[in-house]
Amino acid sequence: MRPLRASDRVARHAQILSTQMRAMREAMFPPKAQKSLRTFTSLEVARLLGVTDNHLRYMSSNGIGPIPDLSSNGRRAYRLGQVNELRDHFALNPLHEVTRFSHRRLPGEALQVVAVANFKGGSAKTTTSLYLAQYLALQGLRVLAIDLDPQASLSALFGYQPEFDIGPNETLYGAIRYDGERRPMREVVRRTYFDGISLVPGNLELMEFEHETPRAMQDRSKRGRELFFRRVRSAIDEVGDDYDVVVIDCPPQLGFLTVGALNAATGLLVTIHPQMVDLASMSQFLLMTSDLLHVVEEAGGSLDLDFIRYVVTRHDPNDGPETQIVALLRQLFGEDVLGATAWKSTAIANAGLTKQSLYEIDRASVGRTAYDRALASVDGVNLEIFRLMKKVWGR
Ligand SMILES: Nc1ncnc2c1ncn2[C@@H]1O[C@H](COP(=O)(O)OP(=O)(O)O)[C@@H](O)[C@H]1O
Ligand SMILES: [Mg+2]
């Protein structure tokens, strides 16, 4: 029997897998089924807003503010849009300080652009980006999530399958490319099912930017228009007024896209899975990043970040060696390591498979203790990042 050519075999596997994926997807998300965000109990809403449940009950029974749906057991259920209406309602009350209920940026407060990077795959960049975006949206912020990874895991978590739902010129590449097909950023931004979060999805097309950039740098006519590392920022600036925060999920390599993201960023999060091998590759990542940043700086790029933080992810606090590595990181980088760590949790890993985060799933579906512990750890991480941003805003 003639051996199969490797290229044919791989191509066939690609096709088999793609067919299978389509079938699985159609079973899981029938074509008409839109992803939707669950509602929130009044207790959850009270916690989110920092008011009492009684107060919310009083409001809804007196027709003040949005009217929640009543479930069969008489519980009030609020949609996230309604939670934000409540925020607006409270913020308008002259007795309250506006920033107690509305966390949106005020005139003069700069758009926050947070890049999540590390060239180590599996260091939980995408998970960290997703949870941060959702956490901030739950605080009522207007969030733009940008999927800069050609593998498009973040887009998939938002219910967009890169192969089926994201067509040509529908990623950030469309808004940063060098040729005449470049389009306004607004055209590649999509709304998501998650109130307050818009998404610029990714797919393989993003790789084009890595291929085109060296060519564009040679070609003076093109280079003159706009240097490669400014393009991500200018695309963001086109729509910046509509958002409080941009979260960029960077690809797992240090290419031109990542440099563009770093140039656009006001804050950088480097995710670390605390294991020795990951640490070794991280030191390389840092060296290469620093080299690249020098190059960009010399070319006139601005790289003034408000903050750089290392985020420990997928951390098992009961694992001795891991805890030692975290201690080492703190010793080496001090304050630059976030105090909170994202704990390794089956609930988070499973939620990744079902494409629902802890913020979305029903607490009862995973076991309350496991859920609460995992949620507390990611909330801790996100709260610290949120505080850093508020500090930049001078609050
Ligand atoms: N805190 C966590 N606990 C358990 N699994 C996690 C956690 N964070 C991420 N994961 C899982 O680890 C894998 C890699 O995470 P991902 O965010 O995709 O990393 P990256 O984007 O850096 O490649 C995913 O399967 C994800 O569900
Ligand atoms: Mg990823």
PDB file of N, CA, C and O in Angstrom, residues 127-178:
ATOM      1  N   THR A 127      -9.002  32.871  29.270  1.00  0.00           N
ATOM      2  CA  THR A 127      -9.888  32.784  30.432  1.00  0.00           C
ATOM      3  C   THR A 127      -9.820  34.086  31.244  1.00  0.00           C
ATOM      4  O   THR A 127     -10.850  34.630  31.640  1.00  0.00           O
ATOM      5  N   THR A 128      -8.607  34.574  31.466  1.00  0.00           N
ATOM      6  CA  THR A 128      -8.444  35.817  32.215  1.00  0.00           C
ATOM      7  C   THR A 128      -9.137  36.980  31.499  1.00  0.00           C
ATOM      8  O   THR A 128      -9.819  37.794  32.131  1.00  0.00           O
ATOM      9  N   SER A 129      -8.986  37.044  30.178  1.00  0.00           N
ATOM     10  CA  SER A 129      -9.627  38.117  29.405  1.00  0.00           C
ATOM     11  C   SER A 129     -11.143  38.038  29.527  1.00  0.00           C
ATOM     12  O   SER A 129     -11.822  39.053  29.732  1.00  0.00           O
ATOM     13  N   LEU A 130     -11.660  36.832  29.374  1.00  0.00           N
ATOM     14  CA  LEU A 130     -13.108  36.642  29.431  1.00  0.00           C
ATOM     15  C   LEU A 130     -13.663  37.060  30.793  1.00  0.00           C
ATOM     16  O   LEU A 130     -14.631  37.820  30.871  1.00  0.00           O
ATOM     17  N   TYR A 131     -13.048  36.549  31.846  1.00  0.00           N
ATOM     18  CA  TYR A 131     -13.563  36.851  33.186  1.00  0.00           C
ATOM     19  C   TYR A 131     -13.440  38.336  33.502  1.00  0.00           C
ATOM     20  O   TYR A 131     -14.324  38.898  34.131  1.00  0.00           O
ATOM     21  N   LEU A 132     -12.358  38.946  33.057  1.00  0.00           N
ATOM     22  CA  LEU A 132     -12.199  40.379  33.311  1.00  0.00           C
ATOM     23  C   LEU A 132     -13.274  41.169  32.572  1.00  0.00           C
ATOM     24  O   LEU A 132     -13.939  42.043  33.143  1.00  0.00           O
ATOM     25  N   ALA A 133     -13.477  40.844  31.296  1.00  0.00           N
ATOM     26  CA  ALA A 133     -14.488  41.549  30.504  1.00  0.00           C
ATOM     27  C   ALA A 133     -15.870  41.401  31.148  1.00  0.00           C
ATOM     28  O   ALA A 133     -16.612  42.373  31.305  1.00  0.00           O
ATOM     29  N   GLN A 134     -16.192  40.183  31.559  1.00  0.00           N
ATOM     30  CA  GLN A 134     -17.526  39.956  32.131  1.00  0.00           C
ATOM     31  C   GLN A 134     -17.667  40.638  33.492  1.00  0.00           C
ATOM     32  O   GLN A 134     -18.701  41.225  33.797  1.00  0.00           O
ATOM     33  N   TYR A 135     -16.621  40.549  34.280  1.00  0.00           N
ATOM     34  CA  TYR A 135     -16.668  41.189  35.598  1.00  0.00           C
ATOM     35  C   TYR A 135     -16.923  42.695  35.440  1.00  0.00           C
ATOM     36  O   TYR A 135     -17.777  43.271  36.119  1.00  0.00           O
ATOM     37  N   LEU A 136     -16.189  43.310  34.533  1.00  0.00           N
ATOM     38  CA  LEU A 136     -16.325  44.755  34.360  1.00  0.00           C
ATOM     39  C   LEU A 136     -17.709  45.106  33.815  1.00  0.00           C
ATOM     40  O   LEU A 136     -18.304  46.110  34.204  1.00  0.00           O
ATOM     41  N   ALA A 137     -18.221  44.270  32.915  1.00  0.00           N
ATOM     42  CA  ALA A 137     -19.564  44.524  32.380  1.00  0.00           C
ATOM     43  C   ALA A 137     -20.602  44.396  33.495  1.00  0.00           C
ATOM     44  O   ALA A 137     -21.579  45.144  33.538  1.00  0.00           O
ATOM     45  N   LEU A 138     -20.380  43.461  34.407  1.00  0.00           N
ATOM     46  CA  LEU A 138     -21.312  43.322  35.532  1.00  0.00           C
ATOM     47  C   LEU A 138     -21.245  44.538  36.452  1.00  0.00           C
ATOM     48  O   LEU A 138     -22.188  44.827  37.182  1.00  0.00           O
ATOM     49  N   GLN A 139     -20.123  45.244  36.425  1.00  0.00           N
ATOM     50  CA  GLN A 139     -20.021  46.490  37.198  1.00  0.00           C
ATOM     51  C   GLN A 139     -20.629  47.664  36.423  1.00  0.00           C
ATOM     52  O   GLN A 139     -20.521  48.805  36.840  1.00  0.00           O
ATOM     53  N   GLY A 140     -21.175  47.371  35.260  1.00  0.00           N
ATOM     54  CA  GLY A 140     -21.834  48.420  34.491  1.00  0.00           C
ATOM     55  C   GLY A 140     -20.917  49.144  33.521  1.00  0.00           C
ATOM     56  O   GLY A 140     -21.308  50.147  32.917  1.00  0.00           O
ATOM     57  N   LEU A 141     -19.688  48.659  33.344  1.00  0.00           N
ATOM     58  CA  LEU A 141     -18.788  49.320  32.404  1.00  0.00           C
ATOM     59  C   LEU A 141     -19.088  48.876  30.976  1.00  0.00           C
ATOM     60  O   LEU A 141     -19.603  47.785  30.739  1.00  0.00           O
ATOM     61  N   ARG A 142     -18.745  49.756  30.048  1.00  0.00           N
ATOM     62  CA  ARG A 142     -18.901  49.436  28.628  1.00  0.00           C
ATOM     63  C   ARG A 142     -17.573  48.856  28.154  1.00  0.00           C
ATOM     64  O   ARG A 142     -16.554  49.539  28.151  1.00  0.00           O
ATOM     65  N   VAL A 143     -17.602  47.587  27.782  1.00  0.00           N
ATOM     66  CA  VAL A 143     -16.365  46.856  27.526  1.00  0.00           C
ATOM     67  C   VAL A 143     -16.269  46.459  26.051  1.00  0.00           C
ATOM     68  O   VAL A 143     -17.237  45.969  25.471  1.00  0.00           O
ATOM     69  N   LEU A 144     -15.095  46.675  25.476  1.00  0.00           N
ATOM     70  CA  LEU A 144     -14.816  46.143  24.145  1.00  0.00           C
ATOM     71  C   LEU A 144     -13.774  45.042  24.308  1.00  0.00           C
ATOM     72  O   LEU A 144     -12.673  45.296  24.804  1.00  0.00           O
ATOM     73  N   ALA A 145     -14.119  43.827  23.929  1.00  0.00           N
ATOM     74  CA  ALA A 145     -13.162  42.717  23.987  1.00  0.00           C
ATOM     75  C   ALA A 145     -12.620  42.511  22.577  1.00  0.00           C
ATOM     76  O   ALA A 145     -13.381  42.460  21.615  1.00  0.00           O
ATOM     77  N   ILE A 146     -11.297  42.427  22.472  1.00  0.00           N
ATOM     78  CA  ILE A 146     -10.699  42.203  21.157  1.00  0.00           C
ATOM     79  C   ILE A 146      -9.977  40.859  21.171  1.00  0.00           C
ATOM     80  O   ILE A 146      -9.103  40.627  21.999  1.00  0.00           O
ATOM     81  N   ASP A 147     -10.375  39.999  20.266  1.00  0.00           N
ATOM     82  CA  ASP A 147      -9.722  38.699  20.146  1.00  0.00           C
ATOM     83  C   ASP A 147      -8.621  38.830  19.103  1.00  0.00           C
ATOM     84  O   ASP A 147      -8.876  38.899  17.909  1.00  0.00           O
ATOM     85  N   LEU A 148      -7.384  38.868  19.596  1.00  0.00           N
ATOM     86  CA  LEU A 148      -6.254  39.074  18.695  1.00  0.00           C
ATOM     87  C   LEU A 148      -5.563  37.754  18.380  1.00  0.00           C
ATOM     88  O   LEU A 148      -4.538  37.720  17.721  1.00  0.00           O
ATOM     89  N   ASP A 149      -6.145  36.672  18.890  1.00  0.00           N
ATOM     90  CA  ASP A 149      -5.540  35.360  18.681  1.00  0.00           C
ATOM     91  C   ASP A 149      -6.179  34.699  17.468  1.00  0.00           C
ATOM     92  O   ASP A 149      -7.393  34.501  17.437  1.00  0.00           O
ATOM     93  N   PRO A 150      -5.357  34.333  16.456  1.00  0.00           N
ATOM     94  CA  PRO A 150      -5.923  33.666  15.276  1.00  0.00           C
ATOM     95  C   PRO A 150      -6.710  32.406  15.639  1.00  0.00           C
ATOM     96  O   PRO A 150      -7.594  31.998  14.899  1.00  0.00           O
ATOM     97  N   GLN A 151      -6.398  31.810  16.792  1.00  0.00           N
ATOM     98  CA  GLN A 151      -7.143  30.615  17.194  1.00  0.00           C
ATOM     99  C   GLN A 151      -8.536  30.929  17.713  1.00  0.00           C
ATOM    100  O   GLN A 151      -9.357  30.033  17.872  1.00  0.00           O
ATOM    101  N   ALA A 152      -8.754  32.210  18.016  1.00  0.00           N
ATOM    102  CA  ALA A 152     -10.103  32.706  18.273  1.00  0.00           C
ATOM    103  C   ALA A 152     -10.851  32.022  19.412  1.00  0.00           C
ATOM    104  O   ALA A 152     -12.064  31.850  19.352  1.00  0.00           O
ATOM    105  N   SER A 153     -10.155  31.628  20.459  1.00  0.00           N
ATOM    106  CA  SER A 153     -10.852  30.976  21.576  1.00  0.00           C
ATOM    107  C   SER A 153     -11.808  31.924  22.274  1.00  0.00           C
ATOM    108  O   SER A 153     -12.872  31.518  22.725  1.00  0.00           O
ATOM    109  N   LEU A 154     -11.430  33.193  22.362  1.00  0.00           N
ATOM    110  CA  LEU A 154     -12.307  34.144  23.047  1.00  0.00           C
ATOM    111  C   LEU A 154     -13.613  34.319  22.260  1.00  0.00           C
ATOM    112  O   LEU A 154     -14.699  34.345  22.831  1.00  0.00           O
ATOM    113  N   SER A 155     -13.488  34.404  20.937  1.00  0.00           N
ATOM    114  CA  SER A 155     -14.689  34.537  20.104  1.00  0.00           C
ATOM    115  C   SER A 155     -15.596  33.332  20.306  1.00  0.00           C
ATOM    116  O   SER A 155     -16.822  33.466  20.402  1.00  0.00           O
ATOM    117  N   ALA A 156     -14.978  32.151  20.390  1.00  0.00           N
ATOM    118  CA  ALA A 156     -15.765  30.934  20.583  1.00  0.00           C
ATOM    119  C   ALA A 156     -16.509  30.982  21.915  1.00  0.00           C
ATOM    120  O   ALA A 156     -17.663  30.573  21.998  1.00  0.00           O
ATOM    121  N   LEU A 157     -15.856  31.507  22.942  1.00  0.00           N
ATOM    122  CA  LEU A 157     -16.522  31.595  24.238  1.00  0.00           C
ATOM    123  C   LEU A 157     -17.716  32.547  24.180  1.00  0.00           C
ATOM    124  O   LEU A 157     -18.659  32.421  24.951  1.00  0.00           O
ATOM    125  N   PHE A 158     -17.669  33.503  23.274  1.00  0.00           N
ATOM    126  CA  PHE A 158     -18.815  34.402  23.112  1.00  0.00           C
ATOM    127  C   PHE A 158     -19.836  33.836  22.127  1.00  0.00           C
ATOM    128  O   PHE A 158     -20.766  34.518  21.719  1.00  0.00           O
ATOM    129  N   GLY A 159     -19.625  32.586  21.724  1.00  0.00           N
ATOM    130  CA  GLY A 159     -20.618  31.923  20.883  1.00  0.00           C
ATOM    131  C   GLY A 159     -20.386  32.095  19.387  1.00  0.00           C
ATOM    132  O   GLY A 159     -21.225  31.716  18.586  1.00  0.00           O
ATOM    133  N   TYR A 160     -19.234  32.671  19.003  1.00  0.00           N
ATOM    134  CA  TYR A 160     -18.927  32.793  17.573  1.00  0.00           C
ATOM    135  C   TYR A 160     -17.891  31.750  17.185  1.00  0.00           C
ATOM    136  O   TYR A 160     -16.768  31.771  17.685  1.00  0.00           O
ATOM    137  N   GLN A 161     -18.269  30.849  16.321  1.00  0.00           N
ATOM    138  CA  GLN A 161     -17.358  29.812  15.871  1.00  0.00           C
ATOM    139  C   GLN A 161     -16.525  30.403  14.743  1.00  0.00           C
ATOM    140  O   GLN A 161     -17.074  30.834  13.729  1.00  0.00           O
ATOM    141  N   PRO A 162     -15.193  30.478  14.919  1.00  0.00           N
ATOM    142  CA  PRO A 162     -14.382  31.199  13.937  1.00  0.00           C
ATOM    143  C   PRO A 162     -14.589  30.722  12.501  1.00  0.00           C
ATOM    144  O   PRO A 162     -14.596  31.530  11.575  1.00  0.00           O
ATOM    145  N   GLU A 163     -14.795  29.389  12.323  1.00  0.00           N
ATOM    146  CA  GLU A 163     -14.896  28.921  10.933  1.00  0.00           C
ATOM    147  C   GLU A 163     -16.236  29.259  10.291  1.00  0.00           C
ATOM    148  O   GLU A 163     -16.336  29.379   9.089  1.00  0.00           O
ATOM    149  N   PHE A 164     -17.277  29.359  11.102  1.00  0.00           N
ATOM    150  CA  PHE A 164     -18.607  29.505  10.508  1.00  0.00           C
ATOM    151  C   PHE A 164     -19.176  30.907  10.631  1.00  0.00           C
ATOM    152  O   PHE A 164     -19.887  31.377   9.765  1.00  0.00           O
ATOM    153  N   ASP A 165     -18.874  31.557  11.727  1.00  0.00           N
ATOM    154  CA  ASP A 165     -19.577  32.805  12.018  1.00  0.00           C
ATOM    155  C   ASP A 165     -18.759  34.054  11.703  1.00  0.00           C
ATOM    156  O   ASP A 165     -19.258  35.169  11.816  1.00  0.00           O
ATOM    157  N   ILE A 166     -17.484  33.871  11.386  1.00  0.00           N
ATOM    158  CA  ILE A 166     -16.642  35.049  11.187  1.00  0.00           C
ATOM    159  C   ILE A 166     -16.078  35.017   9.779  1.00  0.00           C
ATOM    160  O   ILE A 166     -15.226  34.193   9.446  1.00  0.00           O
ATOM    161  N   GLY A 167     -16.595  35.885   8.955  1.00  0.00           N
ATOM    162  CA  GLY A 167     -16.247  35.886   7.544  1.00  0.00           C
ATOM    163  C   GLY A 167     -14.991  36.686   7.280  1.00  0.00           C
ATOM    164  O   GLY A 167     -14.373  37.231   8.188  1.00  0.00           O
ATOM    165  N   PRO A 168     -14.607  36.755   5.995  1.00  0.00           N
ATOM    166  CA  PRO A 168     -13.425  37.517   5.620  1.00  0.00           C
ATOM    167  C   PRO A 168     -13.580  38.993   6.004  1.00  0.00           C
ATOM    168  O   PRO A 168     -14.677  39.550   5.893  1.00  0.00           O
ATOM    169  N   ASN A 169     -12.500  39.562   6.476  1.00  0.00           N
ATOM    170  CA  ASN A 169     -12.467  40.985   6.818  1.00  0.00           C
ATOM    171  C   ASN A 169     -13.394  41.337   7.980  1.00  0.00           C
ATOM    172  O   ASN A 169     -13.858  42.463   8.086  1.00  0.00           O
ATOM    173  N   GLU A 170     -13.653  40.392   8.830  1.00  0.00           N
ATOM    174  CA  GLU A 170     -14.523  40.661   9.978  1.00  0.00           C
ATOM    175  C   GLU A 170     -13.781  40.594  11.310  1.00  0.00           C
ATOM    176  O   GLU A 170     -14.397  40.568  12.360  1.00  0.00           O
ATOM    177  N   THR A 171     -12.458  40.525  11.261  1.00  0.00           N
ATOM    178  CA  THR A 171     -11.668  40.546  12.493  1.00  0.00           C
ATOM    179  C   THR A 171     -10.972  41.908  12.585  1.00  0.00           C
ATOM    180  O   THR A 171     -11.144  42.760  11.720  1.00  0.00           O
ATOM    181  N   LEU A 172     -10.131  42.047  13.614  1.00  0.00           N
ATOM    182  CA  LEU A 172      -9.401  43.313  13.730  1.00  0.00           C
ATOM    183  C   LEU A 172      -8.518  43.549  12.503  1.00  0.00           C
ATOM    184  O   LEU A 172      -8.225  44.686  12.151  1.00  0.00           O
ATOM    185  N   TYR A 173      -8.123  42.458  11.864  1.00  0.00           N
ATOM    186  CA  TYR A 173      -7.300  42.608  10.665  1.00  0.00           C
ATOM    187  C   TYR A 173      -7.951  43.573   9.680  1.00  0.00           C
ATOM    188  O   TYR A 173      -7.275  44.401   9.068  1.00  0.00           O
ATOM    189  N   GLY A 174      -9.278  43.483   9.541  1.00  0.00           N
ATOM    190  CA  GLY A 174      -9.997  44.368   8.626  1.00  0.00           C
ATOM    191  C   GLY A 174      -9.735  45.839   8.907  1.00  0.00           C
ATOM    192  O   GLY A 174      -9.700  46.657   7.991  1.00  0.00           O
ATOM    193  N   ALA A 175      -9.530  46.160  10.186  1.00  0.00           N
ATOM    194  CA  ALA A 175      -9.399  47.564  10.568  1.00  0.00           C
ATOM    195  C   ALA A 175      -7.940  48.024  10.657  1.00  0.00           C
ATOM    196  O   ALA A 175      -7.675  49.204  10.890  1.00  0.00           O
ATOM    197  N   ILE A 176      -6.993  47.077  10.481  1.00  0.00           N
ATOM    198  CA  ILE A 176      -5.583  47.487  10.593  1.00  0.00           C
ATOM    199  C   ILE A 176      -4.765  47.126   9.360  1.00  0.00           C
ATOM    200  O   ILE A 176      -3.565  47.368   9.310  1.00  0.00           O
ATOM    201  N   ARG A 177      -5.410  46.527   8.370  1.00  0.00           N
ATOM    202  CA  ARG A 177      -4.658  46.045   7.220  1.00  0.00           C
ATOM    203  C   ARG A 177      -4.097  47.200   6.399  1.00  0.00           C
ATOM    204  O   ARG A 177      -4.499  48.358   6.559  1.00  0.00           O
ATOM    205  N   TYR A 178      -3.175  46.856   5.501  1.00  0.00           N
ATOM    206  CA  TYR A 178      -2.429  47.902   4.797  1.00  0.00           C
ATOM    207  C   TYR A 178      -3.048  48.281   3.461  1.00  0.00           C
ATOM    208  O   TYR A 178      -2.747  49.324   2.912  1.00  0.00           O
TER     209      TYR A 178
END
